[in-house]
């Protein structure tokens, strides 16, 4: 819309509809202002610029431009150099000559670099690269003793600077074209080539090679001499070549005023000095004129990033730091969300396009592309910027295969704030919650942590369905039901504007990473979109033909939509009962779930759909009143799994839209219940296939349990049980030689038959879902069955049955050979099936290197081995790499607790022990205050609060305990999940929030009261459950663990009965008979609800980061011993009166 010329006749144009300014020069045209491609009112944007003029600046570098922007109705002053840094350069002696682009928190670069110049051009080991603000590239060619120059757009060097250089490392070019080059290797100086000259002058004397060179805005030259542990500076306005110290003392050190082999340096416009402190693995910032540095990143800067050999450093327009890591072979950068890796993120040195090998320096061009000196690969790599808007527009947490949520939700918003028939809910990346209220035609906004709405937006909405909020906080709302459009509320605006016309109501809205707005027009049977960077309101069809149908190109009332980072479109094709995926640019969909997608899941009118960070689907299955999700193990039901509609915390009634927050909690628009439900994340461990809940020291469980599975299902004398991270229960049936499994929440089991499986005592499920099962009784081996197949591989040969199996975090498989008195192990997939001894010498004994009938085993994250040494009545602790054990509980330990034939052992997330004390008919646990009995504390028996020779136990993700109660020939199941949630123990977050005094009220379990009269189950459902949905992973439910190691069962175990361990002979005889005739028992112990609920309510979120702390399972040995041995509270205390009603309420 306007054009002007500069003094050299170059053209400058106001590119009106592109909302930018462009200019020409000796190297052609380039964008000079507002180059993001999107219009706006920020300082870096224009909106239909109309006219521009130059002012009377004295140089072309400091020249200003004034632009009339029609839609912004303002005059905008633009510096041609760096508008983000300052509105004027008049006070700078040396205007900025390098590029400091402005990025967003979501800017991304291509992971594959292109080679800008290779060894044939730049020689071996190029160290320094510099790009000026004309996009001219300068490279220090170490082995060729020269600097080569490329003008923008040139594929070959256009100039060579040589002379008397010897192994130059770094280069810096000022705004007037002067080139400063390190020449310190043998000549101990920095040389200067003035603009268009062919000879150099000495600019500064230095001690040695300058690992970094910089000229600040006051014309001061800086050099960081390698190996001299300081940064030197001198004024270029002085005739002296001598320098002063700007940072460091000259002596290597790691204090705030010292450096150790500094490399790259950068000085901002406030004259603050940034130093890549190479050997200290940190980046230091020295405020102007200060000698003590502040650690910005690396060692000593908690919560930033670990660095290994930081070498180069630059800043962007907002002052965020970008670092080349020489020894980590990568480039990292900071931003509003902290540090992240940008290039070479495998940290593995290599020469592939996505790898680096000892990168040294980096520099940006004006477009934000990154140039890197890839030193050891002898090349200069260029990483193109791919997006400067956002890499994701919605929360997509990285969820593990075993992630679980509490099945009882909390009501985030009811009809008073969300209105009736709530549909649209959105959670921003800052966890702000937005709800479209169809009753009031307004948008209610809750900031993170708020209970009541913080803001209400109105506008001219009419029955809004869905809404979407971008990372820039622009709100896009459906207004199509009556007005046939989508409206936008700009950030902090209370006024909406129309941005897209639509055929009818949008039941789904989405904005992708390329700033395209999508609408699922359900009654038109299509999905439409438009690009938000132009002012055209009309939309185009991207899926569906406009006619209802079930072919690959048609849709039938599409509802929820989602667009991934590859711009593939996912559609909940409601009346076709399927999920369709349309690849970018394609109109033919692929069915990925539901009807005509065998092996997935059956859907009934799916409404909402989202993807997690790994691309797995989560679906609001509307008419099934449930939420389902996929993962590496296939689909599973998460909430509302009875498929019966209802208003209980565990039920849904036509769920519509669902969203994640950044922690992984799930928000669901529960339409016919007129509420928004929040399902709290319970656990998200990616390193363990089993559950390790976190408990408070005084966590308690219900003393009465319920049957989980009868002997008709699991057979007589079951030994092994395993519960994986998604709470699937596995039990080997030793009668039918099958494996029985129950998905979470299901009372219906699945039987998996395998050939040549006989009398299995134990099993273990890996992170990939593979089943490892004992098959030593007849075949002398451990078998592996690949997930969801009957494909068998023998992974270990053994000389008997494995009474315990375990796989540690390093993929070592352990087997406890009870009858051989030892534990053996094998590294899986190492080419052999022959194990080595991990503990025990093969002879029964009680010495530190011996075992006597070991059964349960456990290996912590430090690879320490815990063994239930049954006939020695002790728990042995064997440090990694050792064969001599240490007794931490039972005979020979300082712990004031007596064990009688312990058969099972597990650890919680804090490394505390839970022991199945079989012949004492109880479960005991350690804590900070020592050991206590938690289950079966009144002696053996057959009541719901008693055990009789329990064999083993396992946790589910909520903290419920499953126990096999052998000699009662019964198994118990947990009470309703509503009660389980309410009774949850307190997780890590709650532990920090709750006062100890409150916790102690319910701490004592040791003296059980007589069981009260049973209460009808209905009472359980009437318990107040305001805290039900809290993220506490502490519910301990003794789930029926198939009866495990029966005490003395000579007929089955084929071993002599150890007289010293067995109970009185009359009892033993009866027990053996009962074992053969009665079904096994597993008990589910639950926490009393009322008092514990008050504690549970204190924790509002199970934060993802906390939930994943499983690796902290085992503290160092001294701490473990302290935990186990310290028993100041071992003395039994009378139960406080408050526990009486708890026991009464627990009756089922």
PDB file of C-alpha atoms in Angstrom, residues 377-476:
ATOM      1  CA  UNK A 377      31.705 -33.351  12.478  1.00  0.00           C
ATOM      2  CA  UNK A 378      33.608 -30.521  10.741  1.00  0.00           C
ATOM      3  CA  UNK A 379      30.465 -28.839   9.485  1.00  0.00           C
ATOM      4  CA  UNK A 380      28.097 -25.945  10.053  1.00  0.00           C
ATOM      5  CA  UNK A 381      24.503 -27.101  10.624  1.00  0.00           C
ATOM      6  CA  UNK A 382      21.418 -24.992  10.054  1.00  0.00           C
ATOM      7  CA  UNK A 383      18.225 -25.850  11.959  1.00  0.00           C
ATOM      8  CA  UNK A 384      15.171 -24.223  10.430  1.00  0.00           C
ATOM      9  CA  UNK A 385      12.498 -22.745  12.643  1.00  0.00           C
ATOM     10  CA  UNK A 386       9.281 -24.678  12.003  1.00  0.00           C
ATOM     11  CA  UNK A 387       6.752 -22.890  14.175  1.00  0.00           C
ATOM     12  CA  UNK A 388       6.821 -19.710  16.166  1.00  0.00           C
ATOM     13  CA  UNK A 389       3.219 -19.908  17.360  1.00  0.00           C
ATOM     14  CA  UNK A 390       2.874 -23.009  19.532  1.00  0.00           C
ATOM     15  CA  UNK A 391       3.850 -26.657  19.343  1.00  0.00           C
ATOM     16  CA  UNK A 392       0.694 -27.765  21.053  1.00  0.00           C
ATOM     17  CA  UNK A 393      -2.515 -25.940  21.767  1.00  0.00           C
ATOM     18  CA  UNK A 394      -3.952 -28.151  24.471  1.00  0.00           C
ATOM     19  CA  UNK A 395      -2.857 -30.193  27.489  1.00  0.00           C
ATOM     20  CA  UNK A 396      -1.552 -33.579  26.395  1.00  0.00           C
ATOM     21  CA  UNK A 397       0.178 -35.142  29.401  1.00  0.00           C
ATOM     22  CA  UNK A 398       2.586 -38.006  28.840  1.00  0.00           C
ATOM     23  CA  UNK A 399       0.788 -40.897  30.468  1.00  0.00           C
ATOM     24  CA  UNK A 400       2.316 -44.257  31.232  1.00  0.00           C
ATOM     25  CA  UNK A 401       0.780 -47.610  30.288  1.00  0.00           C
ATOM     26  CA  UNK A 402      -0.166 -48.150  33.932  1.00  0.00           C
ATOM     27  CA  UNK A 403      -1.642 -44.711  34.650  1.00  0.00           C
ATOM     28  CA  UNK A 404      -4.751 -44.817  36.834  1.00  0.00           C
ATOM     29  CA  UNK A 405      -7.282 -42.295  38.091  1.00  0.00           C
ATOM     30  CA  UNK A 406      -9.546 -42.365  41.111  1.00  0.00           C
ATOM     31  CA  UNK A 407     -12.853 -43.688  39.879  1.00  0.00           C
ATOM     32  CA  UNK A 408     -14.868 -41.418  42.165  1.00  0.00           C
ATOM     33  CA  UNK A 409     -14.864 -37.855  40.851  1.00  0.00           C
ATOM     34  CA  UNK A 410     -15.248 -34.544  42.594  1.00  0.00           C
ATOM     35  CA  UNK A 411     -17.805 -32.122  41.216  1.00  0.00           C
ATOM     36  CA  UNK A 412     -15.834 -29.164  39.897  1.00  0.00           C
ATOM     37  CA  UNK A 413     -18.910 -27.168  38.862  1.00  0.00           C
ATOM     38  CA  UNK A 414     -22.619 -27.813  39.303  1.00  0.00           C
ATOM     39  CA  UNK A 415     -25.679 -26.332  37.624  1.00  0.00           C
ATOM     40  CA  UNK A 416     -25.386 -23.079  39.568  1.00  0.00           C
ATOM     41  CA  UNK A 417     -22.215 -22.169  37.652  1.00  0.00           C
ATOM     42  CA  UNK A 418     -22.155 -24.556  34.680  1.00  0.00           C
ATOM     43  CA  UNK A 419     -25.876 -24.362  33.896  1.00  0.00           C
ATOM     44  CA  UNK A 420     -28.095 -27.208  32.788  1.00  0.00           C
ATOM     45  CA  UNK A 421     -27.151 -29.748  30.118  1.00  0.00           C
ATOM     46  CA  UNK A 422     -23.511 -28.664  30.291  1.00  0.00           C
ATOM     47  CA  UNK A 423     -21.555 -29.490  27.152  1.00  0.00           C
ATOM     48  CA  UNK A 424     -18.417 -27.445  26.578  1.00  0.00           C
ATOM     49  CA  UNK A 425     -15.521 -27.489  29.031  1.00  0.00           C
ATOM     50  CA  UNK A 426     -11.918 -26.508  28.316  1.00  0.00           C
ATOM     51  CA  UNK A 427      -8.732 -26.529  30.417  1.00  0.00           C
ATOM     52  CA  UNK A 428      -5.997 -24.159  29.238  1.00  0.00           C
ATOM     53  CA  UNK A 429      -2.317 -24.969  29.349  1.00  0.00           C
ATOM     54  CA  UNK A 430      -2.125 -22.802  32.489  1.00  0.00           C
ATOM     55  CA  UNK A 431      -4.928 -24.946  34.003  1.00  0.00           C
ATOM     56  CA  UNK A 432      -7.517 -22.197  33.765  1.00  0.00           C
ATOM     57  CA  UNK A 433     -10.932 -23.859  33.366  1.00  0.00           C
ATOM     58  CA  UNK A 434     -13.554 -22.485  30.963  1.00  0.00           C
ATOM     59  CA  UNK A 435     -17.184 -23.694  30.846  1.00  0.00           C
ATOM     60  CA  UNK A 436     -19.804 -22.688  28.268  1.00  0.00           C
ATOM     61  CA  UNK A 437     -23.054 -22.144  30.147  1.00  0.00           C
ATOM     62  CA  UNK A 438     -25.880 -22.820  27.687  1.00  0.00           C
ATOM     63  CA  UNK A 439     -28.474 -21.659  30.184  1.00  0.00           C
ATOM     64  CA  UNK A 440     -27.037 -18.144  30.704  1.00  0.00           C
ATOM     65  CA  UNK A 441     -25.224 -17.907  27.328  1.00  0.00           C
ATOM     66  CA  UNK A 442     -22.019 -16.944  29.133  1.00  0.00           C
ATOM     67  CA  UNK A 443     -18.518 -18.287  29.651  1.00  0.00           C
ATOM     68  CA  UNK A 444     -17.437 -18.952  33.238  1.00  0.00           C
ATOM     69  CA  UNK A 445     -13.693 -18.867  33.959  1.00  0.00           C
ATOM     70  CA  UNK A 446     -11.832 -20.384  36.927  1.00  0.00           C
ATOM     71  CA  UNK A 447      -8.139 -19.657  37.399  1.00  0.00           C
ATOM     72  CA  UNK A 448      -6.072 -22.560  38.691  1.00  0.00           C
ATOM     73  CA  UNK A 449      -6.912 -23.298  42.306  1.00  0.00           C
ATOM     74  CA  UNK A 450     -10.124 -21.256  42.354  1.00  0.00           C
ATOM     75  CA  UNK A 451     -13.322 -22.749  43.759  1.00  0.00           C
ATOM     76  CA  UNK A 452     -15.667 -20.108  42.354  1.00  0.00           C
ATOM     77  CA  UNK A 453     -15.545 -18.487  38.900  1.00  0.00           C
ATOM     78  CA  UNK A 454     -13.074 -15.613  38.649  1.00  0.00           C
ATOM     79  CA  UNK A 455     -14.563 -14.135  35.510  1.00  0.00           C
ATOM     80  CA  UNK A 456     -17.782 -14.277  33.469  1.00  0.00           C
ATOM     81  CA  UNK A 457     -17.828 -13.423  29.745  1.00  0.00           C
ATOM     82  CA  UNK A 458     -21.066 -12.720  27.952  1.00  0.00           C
ATOM     83  CA  UNK A 459     -21.064 -11.171  24.480  1.00  0.00           C
ATOM     84  CA  UNK A 460     -23.896 -12.138  22.149  1.00  0.00           C
ATOM     85  CA  UNK A 461     -23.756 -15.909  22.550  1.00  0.00           C
ATOM     86  CA  UNK A 462     -26.785 -18.123  22.002  1.00  0.00           C
ATOM     87  CA  UNK A 463     -26.735 -21.708  23.314  1.00  0.00           C
ATOM     88  CA  UNK A 464     -22.937 -22.177  23.036  1.00  0.00           C
ATOM     89  CA  UNK A 465     -21.827 -25.789  22.780  1.00  0.00           C
ATOM     90  CA  UNK A 466     -18.061 -26.120  22.700  1.00  0.00           C
ATOM     91  CA  UNK A 467     -15.160 -23.706  23.172  1.00  0.00           C
ATOM     92  CA  UNK A 468     -11.394 -23.663  22.752  1.00  0.00           C
ATOM     93  CA  UNK A 469      -8.702 -21.443  24.318  1.00  0.00           C
ATOM     94  CA  UNK A 470      -5.301 -21.007  22.641  1.00  0.00           C
ATOM     95  CA  UNK A 471      -2.016 -20.676  24.542  1.00  0.00           C
ATOM     96  CA  UNK A 472      -2.284 -16.927  23.836  1.00  0.00           C
ATOM     97  CA  UNK A 473      -5.541 -16.964  25.855  1.00  0.00           C
ATOM     98  CA  UNK A 474      -7.797 -16.144  22.921  1.00  0.00           C
ATOM     99  CA  UNK A 475     -11.172 -17.829  23.467  1.00  0.00           C
ATOM    100  CA  UNK A 476     -13.090 -19.298  20.513  1.00  0.00           C
TER     101      UNK A 476
END
